[in-house]
Coordinates of C-alpha atoms in Angstrom, one line a residue:
M4 CA 0.0 0.0 0.0
V5 CA 1.3 3.4 -0.9
S6 CA 1.8 5.6 2.2
V7 CA 0.1 9.0 2.5
A8 CA 3.6 10.7 2.6
A9 CA 4.6 9.0 -0.6
A10 CA 1.4 10.0 -2.3
A11 CA 1.9 13.6 -1.2
A12 CA 5.4 13.6 -2.5
T13 CA 4.3 12.2 -5.8
T14 CA 1.6 14.9 -6.1
T15 CA 4.1 17.6 -5.2
A16 CA 6.5 16.3 -7.8
Q17 CA 3.7 16.3 -10.5
S18 CA 2.7 19.8 -9.5
N19 CA 6.3 21.0 -9.7
L20 CA 6.6 19.4 -13.1
L21 CA 3.3 21.0 -14.3
F22 CA 4.4 24.4 -13.0
S23 CA 7.8 24.0 -14.7
S24 CA 6.0 23.2 -18.0
S25 CA 3.7 26.2 -17.4
R26 CA 6.6 28.5 -17.1
S27 CA 8.1 27.1 -20.3
I28 CA 4.8 27.6 -22.2
S29 CA 4.5 31.2 -20.9
R30 CA 7.9 32.0 -22.3
L31 CA 6.9 30.7 -25.7
S32 CA 3.4 32.0 -26.1
P33 CA 1.0 34.5 -24.4
F34 CA -1.1 31.6 -23.0
Q35 CA -0.5 30.9 -19.2
L36 CA -1.4 27.6 -17.6
C37 CA -2.2 27.3 -13.9
V38 CA -2.6 24.0 -12.1
F39 CA -3.9 23.8 -8.6
D40 CA -3.9 21.1 -5.9
S41 CA -6.4 20.8 -3.1
N42 CA -6.7 23.8 -0.8
T43 CA -3.6 25.4 -2.2
L44 CA -3.3 29.1 -2.4
L45 CA -1.5 29.9 -5.7
S46 CA -1.0 32.8 -8.1
C47 CA -3.0 32.7 -11.4
P48 CA -1.8 35.8 -13.2
N49 CA -3.5 37.3 -16.1
N50 CA -0.3 39.1 -16.9
S51 CA 3.2 39.2 -15.6
N52 CA 2.5 42.1 -13.3
S53 CA -0.5 40.6 -11.5
S54 CA 0.0 39.6 -7.8
K55 CA -3.6 38.6 -7.0
K56 CA -4.1 35.3 -5.1
K57 CA -7.0 32.9 -5.6
H58 CA -8.1 30.0 -3.5
V59 CA -9.5 27.1 -5.5
G60 CA -10.8 23.7 -4.9
A61 CA -9.4 20.3 -5.6
G62 CA -8.4 19.3 -9.1
V63 CA -9.1 22.6 -10.7
R64 CA -7.0 23.6 -13.7
C65 CA -7.4 26.9 -15.5
M66 CA -5.9 28.3 -18.7
A67 CA -5.9 32.0 -19.2
V68 CA -7.2 33.1 -22.6
G69 CA -4.4 34.6 -24.8
T70 CA -4.5 38.0 -26.4
A71 CA -6.9 38.6 -29.3
E72 CA -4.0 38.9 -31.6
A73 CA -2.7 35.4 -30.6
A74 CA -6.2 33.9 -30.9
T75 CA -6.7 35.2 -34.4
K76 CA -3.2 34.3 -35.6
K77 CA -3.3 32.1 -38.7
S78 CA -2.0 28.6 -38.2
T79 CA 0.9 27.6 -40.4
F80 CA -0.9 24.4 -41.2
E81 CA -4.2 26.1 -42.3
I82 CA -4.9 25.6 -46.0
Q83 CA -7.8 26.9 -48.1
T84 CA -8.9 25.0 -51.1
L85 CA -10.6 26.5 -54.2
T86 CA -13.8 24.7 -53.3
G87 CA -13.7 26.0 -49.7
W88 CA -13.0 29.5 -51.0
L89 CA -15.9 29.3 -53.4
L90 CA -18.3 28.1 -50.6
K91 CA -17.2 31.1 -48.5
Q92 CA -18.0 33.5 -51.4
E93 CA -21.4 31.8 -51.7
Q94 CA -22.1 32.2 -48.0
A95 CA -21.1 35.9 -48.2
G96 CA -23.6 36.4 -51.1
V97 CA -20.9 37.2 -53.7
I98 CA -21.9 34.3 -56.0
D99 CA -24.8 31.9 -56.0
A100 CA -24.7 28.1 -55.7
E101 CA -25.1 27.6 -59.4
L102 CA -22.0 29.7 -60.2
T103 CA -20.1 27.8 -57.6
I104 CA -20.9 24.6 -59.4
V105 CA -19.9 26.0 -62.7
L106 CA -16.5 27.2 -61.4
S107 CA -15.9 23.9 -59.7
S108 CA -16.5 22.1 -62.9
I109 CA -14.0 24.4 -64.7
S110 CA -11.4 23.7 -62.1
M111 CA -11.9 19.9 -62.6
A112 CA -11.5 20.4 -66.3
C113 CA -8.2 22.2 -65.7
K114 CA -6.9 19.4 -63.5
Q115 CA -7.6 16.9 -66.2
I116 CA -6.0 19.1 -68.9
A117 CA -2.9 19.7 -66.6
S118 CA -2.5 15.9 -66.4
L119 CA -2.8 15.5 -70.1
V120 CA -0.3 18.3 -70.8
Q121 CA 2.3 16.7 -68.4
R122 CA 1.8 13.3 -70.0
A123 CA 1.6 14.5 -73.6
S124 CA 4.8 13.1 -74.9
V125 CA 4.4 9.7 -73.2
S126 CA 0.7 9.5 -74.3
N127 CA 1.3 10.3 -77.9
L128 CA -0.6 13.6 -77.7
T129 CA 2.0 15.8 -79.2
G130 CA 1.9 16.9 -82.9
V131 CA -0.8 18.0 -85.2
Q132 CA -4.3 16.3 -85.3
G133 CA -4.6 16.7 -89.0
A134 CA -7.6 19.0 -88.9
V135 CA -8.0 22.8 -89.2
N136 CA -10.2 24.7 -86.8
I137 CA -12.7 27.6 -87.7
Q138 CA -9.8 30.0 -87.3
G139 CA -7.9 28.3 -90.2
E140 CA -5.3 27.1 -87.8
D141 CA -3.9 23.6 -87.6
Q142 CA -5.3 21.8 -84.6
K143 CA -2.9 20.0 -82.2
K144 CA -4.0 16.7 -80.8
L145 CA -4.2 18.3 -77.3
D146 CA -6.4 21.1 -78.7
V147 CA -9.1 18.6 -79.7
V148 CA -8.8 16.5 -76.4
S149 CA -8.8 19.6 -74.2
N150 CA -11.8 21.0 -75.9
E151 CA -13.7 17.8 -75.3
V152 CA -12.6 17.7 -71.7
F153 CA -13.7 21.3 -71.1
S154 CA -17.0 20.8 -72.8
N155 CA -17.8 17.6 -71.0
C156 CA -17.1 19.1 -67.6
L157 CA -19.4 22.1 -68.3
R158 CA -22.2 19.9 -69.7
S159 CA -22.1 17.5 -66.8
S160 CA -22.3 20.4 -64.3
G161 CA -26.0 20.8 -65.3
R162 CA -25.7 24.6 -64.8
T163 CA -24.6 25.8 -68.2
G164 CA -27.1 26.8 -70.9
I165 CA -24.6 27.8 -73.6
I166 CA -21.0 27.0 -74.1
A167 CA -18.8 28.6 -76.8
S168 CA -15.3 27.4 -77.6
E169 CA -12.6 28.9 -79.7
E170 CA -12.3 25.4 -81.4
E171 CA -16.0 25.2 -82.3
D172 CA -17.7 26.8 -85.3
V173 CA -20.8 28.0 -83.3
P174 CA -21.9 28.1 -79.7
V175 CA -23.7 25.0 -78.4
A176 CA -26.9 25.0 -76.4
V177 CA -26.6 22.5 -73.5
E178 CA -29.4 20.0 -73.2
E179 CA -28.4 18.8 -69.8
S180 CA -29.0 22.1 -68.0
Y181 CA -31.1 21.7 -64.9
S182 CA -30.7 25.2 -63.6
G183 CA -28.4 28.2 -63.9
N184 CA -28.1 28.4 -67.7
Y185 CA -24.8 30.3 -67.5
I186 CA -23.0 31.2 -70.7
V187 CA -19.4 30.0 -70.7
V188 CA -16.9 31.0 -73.3
F189 CA -13.4 29.4 -73.3
D190 CA -10.1 28.7 -75.1
P191 CA -9.4 25.2 -73.9
L192 CA -5.7 25.3 -74.6
D193 CA -4.0 28.6 -75.3
G194 CA -0.4 28.4 -76.7
S195 CA -0.8 24.8 -77.9
S196 CA 1.9 25.5 -80.5
N197 CA 4.3 25.3 -77.6
I198 CA 3.2 21.8 -76.4
D199 CA 5.9 19.9 -78.2
A200 CA 8.6 22.1 -76.6
A201 CA 7.1 21.8 -73.1
V202 CA 6.6 25.6 -72.9
S203 CA 3.9 26.9 -70.6
T204 CA 0.3 26.8 -71.9
G205 CA -3.1 27.5 -70.4
S206 CA -6.9 27.6 -70.5
I207 CA -8.9 30.8 -70.5
F208 CA -12.6 31.2 -69.6
G209 CA -15.3 33.8 -69.1
I210 CA -18.8 33.4 -67.6
Y211 CA -21.8 35.5 -68.5
S212 CA -25.3 35.8 -66.9
P213 CA -27.9 33.1 -67.4
N214 CA -30.0 33.7 -70.5
D215 CA -33.3 31.9 -70.9
E216 CA -33.6 33.1 -74.5
C217 CA -31.4 30.3 -75.7
L218 CA -32.5 26.8 -74.5
A219 CA -31.9 23.5 -76.2
D220 CA -35.5 22.4 -76.6
V221 CA -36.2 22.7 -80.3
D222 CA -39.8 22.4 -81.5
D223 CA -39.8 20.6 -84.8
D224 CA -42.9 22.4 -86.0
D225 CA -41.8 26.0 -85.9
S226 CA -38.2 26.0 -85.1
T227 CA -35.0 24.8 -86.7
L228 CA -31.5 24.2 -85.4
D229 CA -30.4 27.3 -87.4
K230 CA -32.7 29.5 -85.4
V231 CA -31.5 28.0 -82.1
E232 CA -27.9 28.6 -83.2
Q233 CA -28.7 32.2 -84.1
R234 CA -30.3 32.8 -80.7
C235 CA -27.1 31.3 -79.1
V236 CA -24.9 33.6 -81.1
V237 CA -26.9 36.7 -80.0
S238 CA -26.8 35.5 -76.3
V239 CA -23.0 35.0 -76.4
C240 CA -22.1 38.2 -78.2
Q241 CA -22.0 40.4 -75.0
P242 CA -19.4 43.0 -74.1
G243 CA -16.8 42.0 -71.5
S244 CA -18.3 44.5 -69.0
N245 CA -21.1 41.9 -68.6
L246 CA -18.8 39.2 -67.3
L247 CA -19.6 37.7 -63.9
A248 CA -16.3 35.8 -63.6
S249 CA -13.2 35.0 -65.6
G250 CA -10.0 33.3 -65.2
Y251 CA -7.2 31.2 -66.6
C252 CA -5.2 28.1 -65.6
M253 CA -1.5 28.1 -66.5
Y254 CA 0.2 24.7 -67.0
S255 CA 3.9 25.2 -66.3
S256 CA 6.4 24.4 -63.6
S257 CA 3.4 24.6 -61.4
V258 CA -0.3 24.6 -62.2
I259 CA -1.8 28.0 -61.3
F260 CA -5.5 28.8 -61.4
V261 CA -6.2 32.6 -61.4
L262 CA -9.8 33.7 -60.9
T263 CA -11.8 36.9 -60.4
I264 CA -15.5 37.0 -59.6
G265 CA -15.6 40.8 -59.5
N266 CA -14.0 41.4 -56.1
G267 CA -10.3 41.2 -56.8
V268 CA -7.9 38.6 -58.3
F269 CA -7.0 35.4 -56.5
A270 CA -4.5 32.7 -57.4
F271 CA -4.7 29.0 -56.5
S272 CA -1.8 26.5 -57.0
L273 CA -2.4 22.8 -57.6
D274 CA -0.9 20.8 -54.8
P275 CA -0.1 17.4 -56.3
M276 CA -0.1 15.9 -52.8
Y277 CA -3.7 16.8 -52.1
G278 CA -4.9 17.0 -55.7
E279 CA -6.5 20.3 -54.9
F280 CA -6.1 23.9 -55.8
L281 CA -4.9 25.8 -52.7
L282 CA -5.2 29.6 -52.2
T283 CA -1.7 31.1 -52.6
Q284 CA -2.3 34.7 -53.5
E285 CA -5.1 37.1 -52.5
K286 CA -6.1 40.4 -54.0
I287 CA -3.3 40.5 -56.5
Q288 CA -2.4 44.0 -57.7
I289 CA -0.5 44.7 -60.9
P290 CA 2.3 47.4 -60.5
K291 CA 1.2 50.7 -61.9
T292 CA 4.3 50.8 -64.1
G293 CA 6.8 48.2 -65.3
K294 CA 10.0 47.8 -67.3
I295 CA 9.0 44.7 -69.3
Y296 CA 7.3 44.7 -72.7
S297 CA 6.1 41.6 -74.4
F298 CA 5.5 41.9 -78.2
N299 CA 6.3 39.5 -81.1
E300 CA 8.9 41.8 -82.7
G301 CA 9.2 39.3 -85.6
N302 CA 6.3 41.3 -87.0
Y303 CA 8.0 44.7 -86.5
Q304 CA 8.1 45.5 -90.3
L305 CA 4.4 44.8 -90.6
W306 CA 3.4 47.4 -87.9
D307 CA 2.4 51.0 -88.5
D308 CA 4.9 53.8 -87.9
K309 CA 3.3 54.9 -84.6
L310 CA 3.8 51.5 -83.0
K311 CA 7.3 51.2 -84.3
K312 CA 8.1 54.6 -82.7
Y313 CA 6.7 53.3 -79.4
I314 CA 8.8 50.2 -79.5
D315 CA 11.9 52.1 -80.5
D316 CA 11.5 54.5 -77.6
L317 CA 11.2 51.6 -75.1
K318 CA 14.6 50.4 -76.3
D319 CA 16.1 53.9 -75.7
P320 CA 17.8 54.0 -72.3
G321 CA 16.9 57.7 -71.9
P322 CA 17.9 59.6 -68.7
S323 CA 17.6 56.5 -66.5
G324 CA 20.3 54.8 -68.6
K325 CA 18.2 51.5 -68.6
P326 CA 15.9 50.4 -71.5
Y327 CA 12.9 48.2 -71.1
S328 CA 13.5 44.5 -71.1
S329 CA 11.8 42.3 -73.8
R330 CA 10.2 39.1 -72.7
Y331 CA 8.0 37.0 -75.1
I332 CA 6.9 33.4 -74.6
G333 CA 4.4 33.1 -77.4
S334 CA 1.7 31.9 -74.9
L335 CA -0.9 34.5 -73.9
V336 CA -1.4 32.9 -70.5
G337 CA 2.3 32.7 -69.7
D338 CA 3.1 36.2 -70.9
F339 CA 0.1 37.7 -69.2
H340 CA 0.7 35.9 -65.9
R341 CA 4.3 37.4 -65.7
T342 CA 2.9 40.8 -66.6
L343 CA 0.3 40.6 -63.9
L344 CA 2.9 39.8 -61.2
Y345 CA 5.8 42.0 -62.4
G346 CA 4.1 44.8 -64.3
G347 CA 4.8 46.1 -67.8
I348 CA 2.8 45.6 -71.0
Y349 CA 1.8 42.8 -73.3
G350 CA 0.7 43.5 -76.9
Y351 CA -0.6 41.7 -79.9
P352 CA -1.2 44.6 -82.4
R353 CA -2.9 44.6 -85.8
D354 CA -0.5 44.6 -88.8
K355 CA -0.5 44.5 -92.5
K356 CA -1.1 40.8 -92.5
S357 CA -3.7 40.6 -89.7
K358 CA -5.8 43.7 -90.0
N359 CA -7.6 43.1 -86.7
G360 CA -4.9 41.4 -84.8
K361 CA -5.0 37.6 -84.0
L362 CA -6.4 37.3 -80.6
R363 CA -10.1 36.6 -80.1
L364 CA -12.3 39.1 -78.2
L365 CA -14.6 36.6 -76.6
Y366 CA -12.3 33.8 -75.6
E367 CA -9.1 35.7 -74.8
C368 CA -9.1 39.5 -74.8
A369 CA -12.3 40.1 -72.7
P370 CA -11.6 37.6 -69.9
M371 CA -8.0 38.7 -69.5
S372 CA -9.1 42.4 -69.5
F373 CA -11.6 41.7 -66.8
I374 CA -8.9 40.1 -64.7
V375 CA -6.4 42.9 -65.3
E376 CA -8.9 45.6 -64.4
Q377 CA -9.7 43.8 -61.2
A378 CA -6.0 43.9 -60.4
G379 CA -5.8 47.6 -61.1
G380 CA -4.5 47.4 -64.7
K381 CA -5.9 48.1 -68.1
G382 CA -6.9 46.4 -71.3
S383 CA -7.2 48.3 -74.6
D384 CA -7.3 47.8 -78.3
G385 CA -5.1 51.0 -78.7
Q386 CA -8.0 53.4 -78.6
N387 CA -10.9 51.8 -76.7
R388 CA -11.4 49.8 -73.5
I389 CA -11.6 46.1 -74.4
L390 CA -14.5 45.5 -72.0
D391 CA -16.7 48.1 -73.8
I392 CA -16.4 46.4 -77.2
T393 CA -19.6 44.4 -78.1
P394 CA -18.7 41.5 -80.4
V395 CA -20.4 41.4 -83.8
E396 CA -19.3 37.9 -84.5
I397 CA -18.3 34.9 -82.4
H398 CA -14.7 34.6 -83.4
Q399 CA -14.1 38.3 -83.8
R400 CA -10.4 39.4 -83.5
V401 CA -9.1 42.6 -82.0
P402 CA -5.7 44.1 -81.2
L403 CA -4.8 43.7 -77.5
Y404 CA -2.6 45.9 -75.3
I405 CA -2.8 44.8 -71.6
G406 CA -0.9 45.3 -68.4
S407 CA 0.1 48.1 -66.0
Q408 CA -2.3 51.1 -66.3
E409 CA 0.4 53.7 -66.9
E410 CA 2.1 51.6 -69.5
V411 CA -1.1 51.0 -71.5
E412 CA -2.0 54.7 -71.3
K413 CA 1.5 55.6 -72.5
L414 CA 1.0 53.4 -75.6
E415 CA -2.4 54.8 -76.3
K416 CA -0.9 58.3 -76.5
Y417 CA 1.6 57.0 -79.2
L418 CA -1.3 55.5 -81.2
A419 CA -3.7 58.4 -80.9

C-alpha cells in the first residue's frame, strides 16, 4: 500500500513538473497555464505584473485566454482549397450556388488538362491532329482533347445553358442544363503550338449571366436548329463588361488557377499531394508601371509607324540609362501571368497581314481584360477599353494591349 507521505510527495512532484511546464509555455506564447492542488493558495496571473491570489478547490485547472492577436493568428498548417473559398464566397452572397458549381466544374477540367499536358509526350498527344479549326489554324492533338474535356465538364455540371469554344464553329446549347443556364466561353488550350517544346500553356474562360432566351428544346414544328444557333450567337455576343467571372489556368512548372468574380484577383496553385487547388495569393495588384514589354517583334516590319516609334522608344535607355526588357513566350497565358505579377505591358497589335490582330475578343481579350482591371491594370485595343467592345461575331479578333495602367495609357498616346 502506498503511504500518504509517498502520495503527497508524488503529487508535489507532479505539481512542480506542471508548473515547470507552465513557465516554459509562458515563455513561448501569451497563454498561461495554472494548475492547482487541493486547498492550495496559488498565483494565477492574467499578466506578468499581476499579484492577486486565488483559493480554488481540488483538481481545478485553469488556462488564461491569450490575447486577441494570438487567438486570431493564422496557423501555419491552415490551408484553403478553391472549393472551400468558393463556398465562403457563396455564404457571403458574392456568388450563388449555381455559379459555384460551374466554377468547380471548370477547375476539374483544368486538373484533367494539366495531367494531359504533363503526359503529352508519353501518351502520344504531341503533334498535329490533321484538322483545321474555324480560325484556319492547324489543330494540335491536345487542342481537340482539351476542348472535349472542357465541354464535357461544363455539360455534366448541369448549370450551363450555352458553351462557346474557340475550337468550335458556333456556340452550343446544352441540353443537360437543370438550372443556372450560365453562358461560358473558353479557349481550352491557349499556346498549344508550344506543347511539343514543353513551354507553358493555359486555358482561359469567361462566364456571363444566365440567358433563358437560348434553350436547347427545339420544336420541330416551328423551329430549326439554325434558329437556335442564331439565338445562341446573340446571347453569347456580349461585351466583357457583362462578365460575372473570368480566369485562366496556367500549365507550367506549377499549375496555377487565377480567378476573379468581380471582387479582386485570386491565385490558387495545384498541390499534387492533395490533388486540390490551394489559395496562394489574395487580392493581386499589378504594379502601376513596369519595365518589361512583351511583343512579337518578328512582325515589326508589318506594324504601322506609330507603333514602331513606341517600341523604338522603349529600347532607348533615356535619362535613366536603362531600357525596357523584352520578354516574349508566345503563350498569352504565360506572358500575361508574368505581366500581372511584375508589371509592364503585353501587346498583340494589328499589322498589314492581320488587319484586326490575331487574338479573339470573346475567348481571350475580354476575360483577360476583366482580370487585369480587377487587379488595377488596363486592357485596350489601342483606342478603346476592351470590356466596352460588343462582339459582332463569335470569333471576332481585336488588337490587344494589356498590363500596367500607366504603360497601356502611354502606348495609347503614341497610337492616338
